[in-house]
Coordinates of C-alpha atoms and ligand atoms in Angstrom, one line a residue:
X1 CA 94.0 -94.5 -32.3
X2 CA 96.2 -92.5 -29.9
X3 CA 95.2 -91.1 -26.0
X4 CA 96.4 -88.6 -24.3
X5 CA 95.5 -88.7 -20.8
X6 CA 96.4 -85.6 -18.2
X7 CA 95.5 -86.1 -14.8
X8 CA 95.2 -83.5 -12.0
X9 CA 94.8 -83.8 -7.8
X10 CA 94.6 -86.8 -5.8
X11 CA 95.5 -90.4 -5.6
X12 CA 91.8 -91.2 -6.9
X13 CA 91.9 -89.0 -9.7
X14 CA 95.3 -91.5 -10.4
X15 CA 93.3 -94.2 -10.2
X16 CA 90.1 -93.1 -12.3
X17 CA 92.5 -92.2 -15.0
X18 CA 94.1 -95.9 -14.6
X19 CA 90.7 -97.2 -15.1
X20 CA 90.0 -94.7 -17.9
X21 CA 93.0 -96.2 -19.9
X22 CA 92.1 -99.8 -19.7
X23 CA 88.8 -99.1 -20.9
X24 CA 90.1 -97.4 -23.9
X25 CA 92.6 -99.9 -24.1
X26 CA 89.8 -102.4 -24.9
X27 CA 88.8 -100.0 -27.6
X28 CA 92.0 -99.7 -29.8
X29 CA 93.4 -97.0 -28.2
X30 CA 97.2 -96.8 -27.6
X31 CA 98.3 -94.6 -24.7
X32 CA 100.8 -91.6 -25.8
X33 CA 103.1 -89.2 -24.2
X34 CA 102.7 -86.5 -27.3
X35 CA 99.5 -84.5 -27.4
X36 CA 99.9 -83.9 -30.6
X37 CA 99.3 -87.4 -31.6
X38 CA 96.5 -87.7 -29.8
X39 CA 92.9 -88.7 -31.5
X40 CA 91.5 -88.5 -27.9
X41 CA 92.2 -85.8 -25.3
X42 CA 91.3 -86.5 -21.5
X43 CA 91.8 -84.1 -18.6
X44 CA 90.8 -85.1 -15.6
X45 CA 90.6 -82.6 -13.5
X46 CA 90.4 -81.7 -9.5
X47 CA 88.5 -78.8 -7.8
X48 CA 89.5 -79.4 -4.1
X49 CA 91.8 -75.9 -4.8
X50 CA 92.4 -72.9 -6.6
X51 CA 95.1 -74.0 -8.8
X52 CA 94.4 -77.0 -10.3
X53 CA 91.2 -75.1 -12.2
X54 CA 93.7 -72.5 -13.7
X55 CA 95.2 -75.4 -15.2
X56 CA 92.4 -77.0 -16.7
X57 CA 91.8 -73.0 -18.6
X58 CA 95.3 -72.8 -19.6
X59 CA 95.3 -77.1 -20.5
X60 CA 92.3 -76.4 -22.8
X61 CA 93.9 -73.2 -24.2
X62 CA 96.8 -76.0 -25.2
X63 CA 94.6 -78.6 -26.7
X64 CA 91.4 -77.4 -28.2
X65 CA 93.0 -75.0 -31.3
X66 CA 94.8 -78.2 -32.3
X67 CA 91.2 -79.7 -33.4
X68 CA 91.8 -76.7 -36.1
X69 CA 94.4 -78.9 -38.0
X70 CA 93.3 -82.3 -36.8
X71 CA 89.3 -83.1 -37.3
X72 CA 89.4 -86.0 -36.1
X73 CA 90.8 -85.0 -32.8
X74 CA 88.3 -85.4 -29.3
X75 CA 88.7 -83.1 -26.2
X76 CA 87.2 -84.6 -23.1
X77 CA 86.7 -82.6 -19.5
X78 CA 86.0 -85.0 -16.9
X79 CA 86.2 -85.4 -12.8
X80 CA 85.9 -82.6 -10.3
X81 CA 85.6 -79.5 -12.6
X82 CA 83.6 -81.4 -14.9
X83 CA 81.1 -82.2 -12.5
X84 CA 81.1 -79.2 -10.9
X85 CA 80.7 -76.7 -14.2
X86 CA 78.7 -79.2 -16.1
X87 CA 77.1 -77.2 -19.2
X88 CA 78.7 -74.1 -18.3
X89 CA 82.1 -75.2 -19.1
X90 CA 80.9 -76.2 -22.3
X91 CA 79.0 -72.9 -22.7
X92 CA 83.1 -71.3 -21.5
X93 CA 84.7 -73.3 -24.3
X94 CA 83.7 -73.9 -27.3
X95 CA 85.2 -76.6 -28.8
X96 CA 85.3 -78.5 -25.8
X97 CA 83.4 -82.3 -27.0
X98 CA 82.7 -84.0 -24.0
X99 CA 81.9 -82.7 -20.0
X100 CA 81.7 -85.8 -17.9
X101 CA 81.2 -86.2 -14.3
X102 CA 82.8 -88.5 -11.4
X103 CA 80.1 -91.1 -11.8
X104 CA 79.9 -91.1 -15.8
X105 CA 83.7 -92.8 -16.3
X106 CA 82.2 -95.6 -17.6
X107 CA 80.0 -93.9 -20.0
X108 CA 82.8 -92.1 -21.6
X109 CA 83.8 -94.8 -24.5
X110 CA 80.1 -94.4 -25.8
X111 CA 80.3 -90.7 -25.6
X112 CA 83.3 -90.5 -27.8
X113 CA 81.6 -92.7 -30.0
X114 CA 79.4 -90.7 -30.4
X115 CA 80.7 -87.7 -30.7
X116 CA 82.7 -89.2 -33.6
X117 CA 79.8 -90.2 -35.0
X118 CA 77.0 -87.0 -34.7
X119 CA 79.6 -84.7 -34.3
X120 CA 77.6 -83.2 -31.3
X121 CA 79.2 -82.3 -27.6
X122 CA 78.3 -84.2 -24.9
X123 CA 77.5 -84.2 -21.2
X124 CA 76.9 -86.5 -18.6
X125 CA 77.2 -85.2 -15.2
X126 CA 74.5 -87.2 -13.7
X127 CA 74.7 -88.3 -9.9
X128 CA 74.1 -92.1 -10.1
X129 CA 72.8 -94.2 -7.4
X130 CA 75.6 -97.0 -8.0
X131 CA 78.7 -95.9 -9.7
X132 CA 79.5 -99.0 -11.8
X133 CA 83.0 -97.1 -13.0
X134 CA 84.2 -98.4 -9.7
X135 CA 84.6 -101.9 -10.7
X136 CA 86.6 -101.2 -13.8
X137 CA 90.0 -102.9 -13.4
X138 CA 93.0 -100.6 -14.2
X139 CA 95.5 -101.7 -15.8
X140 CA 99.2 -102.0 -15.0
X141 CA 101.9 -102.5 -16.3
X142 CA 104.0 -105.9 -16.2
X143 CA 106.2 -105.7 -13.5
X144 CA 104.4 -103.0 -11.5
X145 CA 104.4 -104.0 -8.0
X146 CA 102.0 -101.3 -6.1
X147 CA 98.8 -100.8 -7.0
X148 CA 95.7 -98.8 -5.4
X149 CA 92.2 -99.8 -5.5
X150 CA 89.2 -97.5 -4.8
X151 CA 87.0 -99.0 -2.5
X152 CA 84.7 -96.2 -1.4
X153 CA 84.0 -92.7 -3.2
X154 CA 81.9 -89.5 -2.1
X155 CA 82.0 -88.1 1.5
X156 CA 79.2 -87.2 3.7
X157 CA 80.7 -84.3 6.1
X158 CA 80.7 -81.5 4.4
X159 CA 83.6 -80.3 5.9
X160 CA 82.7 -76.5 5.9
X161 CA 85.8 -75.6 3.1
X162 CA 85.6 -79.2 1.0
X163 CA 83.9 -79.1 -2.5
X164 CA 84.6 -82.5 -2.2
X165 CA 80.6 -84.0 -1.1
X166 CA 79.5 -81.6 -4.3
X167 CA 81.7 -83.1 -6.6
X168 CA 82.2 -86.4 -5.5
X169 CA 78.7 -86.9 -4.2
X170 CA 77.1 -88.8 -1.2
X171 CA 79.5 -91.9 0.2
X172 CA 79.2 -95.3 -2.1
X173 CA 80.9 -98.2 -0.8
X174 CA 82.1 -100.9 -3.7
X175 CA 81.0 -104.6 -2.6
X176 CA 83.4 -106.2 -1.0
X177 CA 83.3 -109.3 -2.8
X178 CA 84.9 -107.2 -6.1
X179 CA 87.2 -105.3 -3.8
X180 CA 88.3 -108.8 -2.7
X181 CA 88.2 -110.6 -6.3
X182 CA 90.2 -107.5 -7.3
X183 CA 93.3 -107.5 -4.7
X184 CA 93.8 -111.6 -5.5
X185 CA 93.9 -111.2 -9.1
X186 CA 96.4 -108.1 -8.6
X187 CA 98.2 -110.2 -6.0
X188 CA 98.5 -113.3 -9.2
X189 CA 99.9 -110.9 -11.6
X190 CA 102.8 -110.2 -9.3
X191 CA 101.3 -106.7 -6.8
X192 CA 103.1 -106.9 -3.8
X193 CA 101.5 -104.3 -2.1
X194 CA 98.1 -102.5 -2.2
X195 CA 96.9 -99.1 -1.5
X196 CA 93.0 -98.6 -0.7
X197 CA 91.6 -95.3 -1.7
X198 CA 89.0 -93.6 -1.0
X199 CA 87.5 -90.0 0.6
X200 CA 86.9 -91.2 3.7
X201 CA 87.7 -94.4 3.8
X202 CA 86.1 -95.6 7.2
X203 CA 82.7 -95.3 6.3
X204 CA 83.6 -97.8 4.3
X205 CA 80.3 -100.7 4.1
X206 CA 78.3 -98.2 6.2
X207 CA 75.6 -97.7 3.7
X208 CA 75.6 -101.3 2.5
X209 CA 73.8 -103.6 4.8
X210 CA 75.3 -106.6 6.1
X211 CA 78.3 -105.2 4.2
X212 CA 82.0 -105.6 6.1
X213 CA 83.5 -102.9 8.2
X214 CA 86.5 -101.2 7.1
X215 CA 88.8 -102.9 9.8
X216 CA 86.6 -106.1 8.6
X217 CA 87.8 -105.3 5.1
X218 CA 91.1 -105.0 6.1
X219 CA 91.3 -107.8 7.5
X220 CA 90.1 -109.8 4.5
X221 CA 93.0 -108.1 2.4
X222 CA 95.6 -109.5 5.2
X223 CA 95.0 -113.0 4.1
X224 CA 95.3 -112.6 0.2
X225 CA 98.6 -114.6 0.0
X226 CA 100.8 -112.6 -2.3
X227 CA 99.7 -109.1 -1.2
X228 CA 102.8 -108.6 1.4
X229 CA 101.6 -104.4 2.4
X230 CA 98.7 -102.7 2.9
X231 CA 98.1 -98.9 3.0
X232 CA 94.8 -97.2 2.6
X233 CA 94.0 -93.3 2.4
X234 CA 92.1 -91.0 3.8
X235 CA 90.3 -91.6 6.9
X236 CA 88.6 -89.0 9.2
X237 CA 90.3 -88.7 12.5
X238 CA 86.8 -88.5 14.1
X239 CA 86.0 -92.3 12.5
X240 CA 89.2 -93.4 14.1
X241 CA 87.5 -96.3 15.6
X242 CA 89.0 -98.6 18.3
X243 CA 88.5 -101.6 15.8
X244 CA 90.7 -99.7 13.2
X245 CA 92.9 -98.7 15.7
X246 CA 93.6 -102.4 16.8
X247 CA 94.1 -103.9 13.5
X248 CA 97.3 -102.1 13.4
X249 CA 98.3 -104.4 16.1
X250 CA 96.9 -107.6 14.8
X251 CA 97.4 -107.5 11.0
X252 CA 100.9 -107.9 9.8
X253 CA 100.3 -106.9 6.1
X254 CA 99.4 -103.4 7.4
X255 CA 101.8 -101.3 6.8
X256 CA 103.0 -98.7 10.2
X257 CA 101.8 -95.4 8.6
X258 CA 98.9 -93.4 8.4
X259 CA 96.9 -90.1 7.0
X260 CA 95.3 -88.7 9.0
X261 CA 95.0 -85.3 8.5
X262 CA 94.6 -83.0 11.4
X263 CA 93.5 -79.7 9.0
X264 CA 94.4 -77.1 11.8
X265 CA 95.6 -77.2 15.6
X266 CA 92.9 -74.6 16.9
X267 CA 90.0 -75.6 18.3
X268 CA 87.9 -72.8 17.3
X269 CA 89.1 -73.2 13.9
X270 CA 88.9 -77.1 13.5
X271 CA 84.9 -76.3 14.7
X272 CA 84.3 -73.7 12.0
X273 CA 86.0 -76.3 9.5
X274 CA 82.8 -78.8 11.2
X275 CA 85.6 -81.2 11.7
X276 CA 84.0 -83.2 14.5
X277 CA 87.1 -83.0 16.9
X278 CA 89.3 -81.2 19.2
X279 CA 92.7 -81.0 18.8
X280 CA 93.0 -83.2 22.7
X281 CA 90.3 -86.1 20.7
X282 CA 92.6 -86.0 17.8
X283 CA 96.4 -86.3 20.0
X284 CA 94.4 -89.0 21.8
X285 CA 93.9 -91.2 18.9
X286 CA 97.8 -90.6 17.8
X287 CA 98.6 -91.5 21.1
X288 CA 96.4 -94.8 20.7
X289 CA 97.8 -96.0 17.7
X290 CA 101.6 -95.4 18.9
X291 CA 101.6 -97.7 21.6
X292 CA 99.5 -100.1 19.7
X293 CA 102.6 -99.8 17.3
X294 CA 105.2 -97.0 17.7
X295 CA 106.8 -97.0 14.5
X296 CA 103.9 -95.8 13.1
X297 CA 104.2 -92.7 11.0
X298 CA 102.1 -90.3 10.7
X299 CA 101.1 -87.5 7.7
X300 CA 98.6 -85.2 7.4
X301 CA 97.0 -82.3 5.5
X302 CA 96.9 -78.9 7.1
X303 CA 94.9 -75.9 5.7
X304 CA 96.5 -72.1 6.4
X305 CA 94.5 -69.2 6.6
X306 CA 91.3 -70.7 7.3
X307 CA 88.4 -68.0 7.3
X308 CA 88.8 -66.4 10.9
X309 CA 92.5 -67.8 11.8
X310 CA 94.2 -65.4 14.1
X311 CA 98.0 -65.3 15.0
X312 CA 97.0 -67.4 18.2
X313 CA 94.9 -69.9 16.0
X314 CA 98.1 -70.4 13.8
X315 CA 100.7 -70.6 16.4
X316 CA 98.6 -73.6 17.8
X317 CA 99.0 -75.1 14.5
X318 CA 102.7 -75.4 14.8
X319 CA 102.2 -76.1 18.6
X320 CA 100.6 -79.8 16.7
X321 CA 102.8 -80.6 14.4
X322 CA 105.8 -80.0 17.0
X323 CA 103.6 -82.4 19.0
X324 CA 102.7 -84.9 16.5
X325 CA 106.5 -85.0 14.6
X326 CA 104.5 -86.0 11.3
X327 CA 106.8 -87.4 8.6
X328 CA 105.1 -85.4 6.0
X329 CA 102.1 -82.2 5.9
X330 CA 100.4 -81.7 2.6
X331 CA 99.8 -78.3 3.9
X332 CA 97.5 -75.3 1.8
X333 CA 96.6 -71.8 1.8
X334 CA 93.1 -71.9 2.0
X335 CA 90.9 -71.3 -1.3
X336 CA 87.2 -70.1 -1.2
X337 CA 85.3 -73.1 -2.9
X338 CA 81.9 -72.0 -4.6
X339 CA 79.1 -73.3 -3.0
X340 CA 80.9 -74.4 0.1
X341 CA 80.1 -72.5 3.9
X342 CA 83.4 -71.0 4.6
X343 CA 83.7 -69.5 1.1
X344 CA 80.9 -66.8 2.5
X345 CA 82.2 -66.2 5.8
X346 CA 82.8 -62.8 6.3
X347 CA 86.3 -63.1 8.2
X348 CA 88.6 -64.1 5.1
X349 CA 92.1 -64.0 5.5
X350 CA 94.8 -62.0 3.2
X351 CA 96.2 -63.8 1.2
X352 CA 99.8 -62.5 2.2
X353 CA 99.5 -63.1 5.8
X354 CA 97.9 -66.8 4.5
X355 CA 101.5 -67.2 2.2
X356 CA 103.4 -65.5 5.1
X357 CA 101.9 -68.4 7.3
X358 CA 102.6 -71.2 5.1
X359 CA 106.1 -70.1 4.6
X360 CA 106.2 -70.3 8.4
X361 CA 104.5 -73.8 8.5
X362 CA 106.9 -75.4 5.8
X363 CA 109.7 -74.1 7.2
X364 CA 109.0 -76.2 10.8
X365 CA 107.6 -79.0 9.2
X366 CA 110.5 -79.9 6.6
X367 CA 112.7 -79.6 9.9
X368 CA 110.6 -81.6 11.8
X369 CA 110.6 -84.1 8.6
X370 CA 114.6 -84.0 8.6
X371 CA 114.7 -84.8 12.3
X372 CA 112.2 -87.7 11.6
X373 CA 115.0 -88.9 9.1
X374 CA 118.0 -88.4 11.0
X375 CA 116.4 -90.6 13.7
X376 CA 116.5 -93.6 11.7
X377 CA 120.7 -93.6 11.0
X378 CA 121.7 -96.6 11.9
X379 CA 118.5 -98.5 12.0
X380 CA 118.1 -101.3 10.1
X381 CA 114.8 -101.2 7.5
X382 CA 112.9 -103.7 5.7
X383 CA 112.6 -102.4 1.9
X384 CA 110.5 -103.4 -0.9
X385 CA 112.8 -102.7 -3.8
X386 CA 110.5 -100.6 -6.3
X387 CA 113.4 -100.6 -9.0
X388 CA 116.9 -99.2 -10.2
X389 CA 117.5 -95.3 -8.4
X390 CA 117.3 -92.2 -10.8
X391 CA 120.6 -92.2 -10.8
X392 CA 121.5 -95.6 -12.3
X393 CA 124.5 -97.4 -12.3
X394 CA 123.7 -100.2 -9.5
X395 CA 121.8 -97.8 -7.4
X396 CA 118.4 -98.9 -6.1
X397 CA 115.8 -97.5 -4.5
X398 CA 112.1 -98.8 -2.8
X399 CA 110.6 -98.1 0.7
X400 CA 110.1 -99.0 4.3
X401 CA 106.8 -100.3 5.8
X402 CA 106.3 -96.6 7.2
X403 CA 106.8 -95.7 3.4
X404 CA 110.2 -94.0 3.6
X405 CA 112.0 -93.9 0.2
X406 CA 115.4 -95.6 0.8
X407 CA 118.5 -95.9 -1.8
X408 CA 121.3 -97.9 -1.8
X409 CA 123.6 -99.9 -3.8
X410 CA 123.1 -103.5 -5.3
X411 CA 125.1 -105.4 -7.6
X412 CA 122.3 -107.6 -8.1
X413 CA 118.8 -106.3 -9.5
X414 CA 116.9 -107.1 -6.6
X415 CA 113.3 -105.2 -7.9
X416 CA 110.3 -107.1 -6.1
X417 CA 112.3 -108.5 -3.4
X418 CA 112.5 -107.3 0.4
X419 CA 115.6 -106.7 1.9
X420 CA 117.3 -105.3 4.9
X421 CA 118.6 -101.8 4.7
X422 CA 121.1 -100.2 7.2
X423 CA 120.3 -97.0 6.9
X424 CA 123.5 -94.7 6.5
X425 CA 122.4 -91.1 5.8
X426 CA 119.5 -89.2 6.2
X427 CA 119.1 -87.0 2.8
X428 CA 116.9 -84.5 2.8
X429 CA 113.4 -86.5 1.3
X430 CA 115.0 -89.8 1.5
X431 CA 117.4 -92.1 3.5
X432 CA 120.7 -93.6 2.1
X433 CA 121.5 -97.2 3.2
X434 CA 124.0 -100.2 2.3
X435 CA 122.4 -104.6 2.2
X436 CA 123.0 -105.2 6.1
Ligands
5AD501 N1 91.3 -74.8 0.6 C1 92.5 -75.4 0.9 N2 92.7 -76.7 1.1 C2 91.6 -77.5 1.0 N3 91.5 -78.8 1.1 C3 90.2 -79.2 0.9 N4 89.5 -78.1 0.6 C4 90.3 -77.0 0.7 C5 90.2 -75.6 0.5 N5 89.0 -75.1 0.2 C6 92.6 -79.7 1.5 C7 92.3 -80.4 2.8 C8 92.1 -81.8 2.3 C9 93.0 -81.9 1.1 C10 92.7 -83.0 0.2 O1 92.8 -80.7 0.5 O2 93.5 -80.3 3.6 O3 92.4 -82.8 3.3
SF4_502 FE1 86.2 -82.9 2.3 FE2 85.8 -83.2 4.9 FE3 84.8 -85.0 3.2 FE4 87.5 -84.8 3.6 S1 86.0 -85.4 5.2 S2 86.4 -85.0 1.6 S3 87.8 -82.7 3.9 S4 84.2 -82.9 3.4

């Protein structure tokens, strides 16, 4: 039996899919690249913006005449969409087998079972109290030397744009003791490095009594011998803790880099958005963690055209990232999200003055990025070699503790090994470097 897996959004979506594969993995299935081979079709699928729901119509449009020719074939919806439309995607598309939410991965072998065998669609978009889908063990493959482990899901802040609380539902920390167990049996099959995922990652253990801290966690990671980086992703600038904050000084697995994402440079706006911070409480903590280490880089996600955002509003957006100097934005026109505050209020803003905007806002940060880059000529770089460079020969390519992608030339395959990097050129994305 063949899957065919498409995943859309975030890092965690990346990782639910992971697990979704290992567990039909353990049920015959064979992973394929050709949809048209597939017995199994699963799109997991993102809500946080506009776009990403237009792809799951136009995905569906792809996959579900195909079940016309192939009987056998099943069409499964699952993550944010999924939970979010429930039976009324179903009701949208017939066809469609299976709706299942962000707390039903686990549940999904059982449901293609038995659809196969009843022949009737089905739809799980339940909250659950514990989400047991968050112990299943992706799988990777041999060689792989990064790998990402969720270790919280769910958000409690309701950020006034985010669908993300609705669709994700309340904060659930994993135990500690499978997060642990986890990262040392990655670290004996050869990870070198670790990401930790999660919406907010430090409320991590909050609702878990007698549960470790997130900088607690962290520092339980730091001793798995093997496990050489740590990186986690997202936390909330206003959970920025001093604790957190130090264990960039005292742990030397954690890698110098960090989202943190500001959202928008006004104050007025950031308080509509409920973000729980000025842009002064926000510069602080950056200012924190750079002398606790300055090599630290910083990214973040920006949202443009947020309900209400005057000129004024937006030029103090720019004012922060020239202040900050992130490495990278994930920046956004803002998109009304049903059910969500700032979807009704009344002060929308076009959409061309929002794309207007944004143009404006790339255009600073990719400079900003470049100069970031430049810097670093003639700088010598630890590197994690990741593998051989797109473009072959005896190029190589893998990154810096601050997660900058470096290439350079090796006679020797050096995949899996650090090594020291001059670097010799800043490219655009990337850094060029020779073996110092
Ligand atoms: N519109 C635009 N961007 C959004 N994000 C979340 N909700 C919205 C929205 N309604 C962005 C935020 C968040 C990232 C994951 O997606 O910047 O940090
Ligand atoms: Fe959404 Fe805000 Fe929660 Fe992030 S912190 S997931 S933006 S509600």
């Amino acid at each position: 039996m063949n899957l065919y897996l498409e995943t859309y959004g975030c890092q965690m979506n990346v990782n639910d899919s992971q697990k979704m594969e290992s567990l039909f993995a353990a049920e015959g299935y064979a992973l394929v690249a050709d949809f048209r081979r597939a017995d199994l079709i699963v799109i997991n699928t993102c809500s946080v913006r506009e776009k990403p729901e237009q792809k799951l119509f136009s995905a569906l449009g792809r996959y579900l005449p195909l079940k016309r020719r192939n009987s056998r074939l099943v069409v499964a919806v699952g993550g944010c969409v999924a939970q979010q439309w429930g039976a009324e995607l179903q009701q949208k598309c017939p066809g469609l087998d299976i709706v299942f939410g962000t707390h039903a991965i686990d549940a999904l072998p059982a449901m293609v079972r038995e659809v196969r065998s009843s022949g009737r669609p089905q739809l799980d978009t339940a909250f659950r109290s514990s989400i047991p889908s968050l112990d299943i063990i992706p799988r990777y493959a041999a060689g792989t030397l990064t790998a990402f482990v969720t270790i919280m899901q769910g958000c409690n802040n309701f950020c006034s744009y985010c669908i993300v609380p609705y669709v994700r539902g309340r904060e659930y920390s994993r135990s500690s003791a499978a997060i642990l167990a986890e990262i040392r049996q990655l670290a004996e099959n050869g990870i070198r490095e670790v990401v930790l995922l999660g919406q907010n990652v430090n409320s991590y253990g909050l609702q878990n009594e007698g549960e470790f801290s997130f900088p607690q966690l962290l520092a339980r990671v730091n001793e798995i011998r093997g496990i050489e980086r740590i990186r986690f992703t997202t936390s909330h600038p206003k959970d920025m803790s001093p604790e957190l904050i130090a264990a960039f000084a005292d742990l030397d697995h954690l890698c110098p880099q960090i989202h943190l994402p500001l959202q928008s440079g006004s104050d007025r706006v950031l308080a509509r958005m409920g973000r729980g911070y000025s842009l002064a409480d926000y510069l602080d903590k950056v200012e924190r963690l750079r002398r606790v280490n300055p090599e630290i880089a910083f990214s973040s996600d920006m949202i443009i055209g947020f309900p209400g955002e005057s000129d004024e509003d937006f030029q103090q957006t720019l004012e922060a990232i020239r202040r900050v100097r992130y490495d990278t934005v994930y920046s956004f026109k803002y998109s009304p999200r049903p059910g969500t505050r700032a979807a009704t209020f009344p002060d929308q803003v076009e959409e061309a003055v929002k794309k207007e905007r944004l143009r404006i806002f790339q255009a600073l940060q990719d400079e900003i990025s470049s100069e970031n880059l430049r810097k670093l000529e003639g700088s010598v770089q630890d590197i994690l070699v990741s593998g051989p460079a797109k473009r072959g020969g005896d190029q190589w390519v893998g990154r810096t503790g601050a997660n900058r992608i470096v290439n350079f030339s090796s006679p020797e395959n050096l995949t899996g090994r650090f090594v020291a990097v001059r670097i010799t050129r800043a490219l655009r994305h990337s850094l060029r470097g020779e073996l110092a």
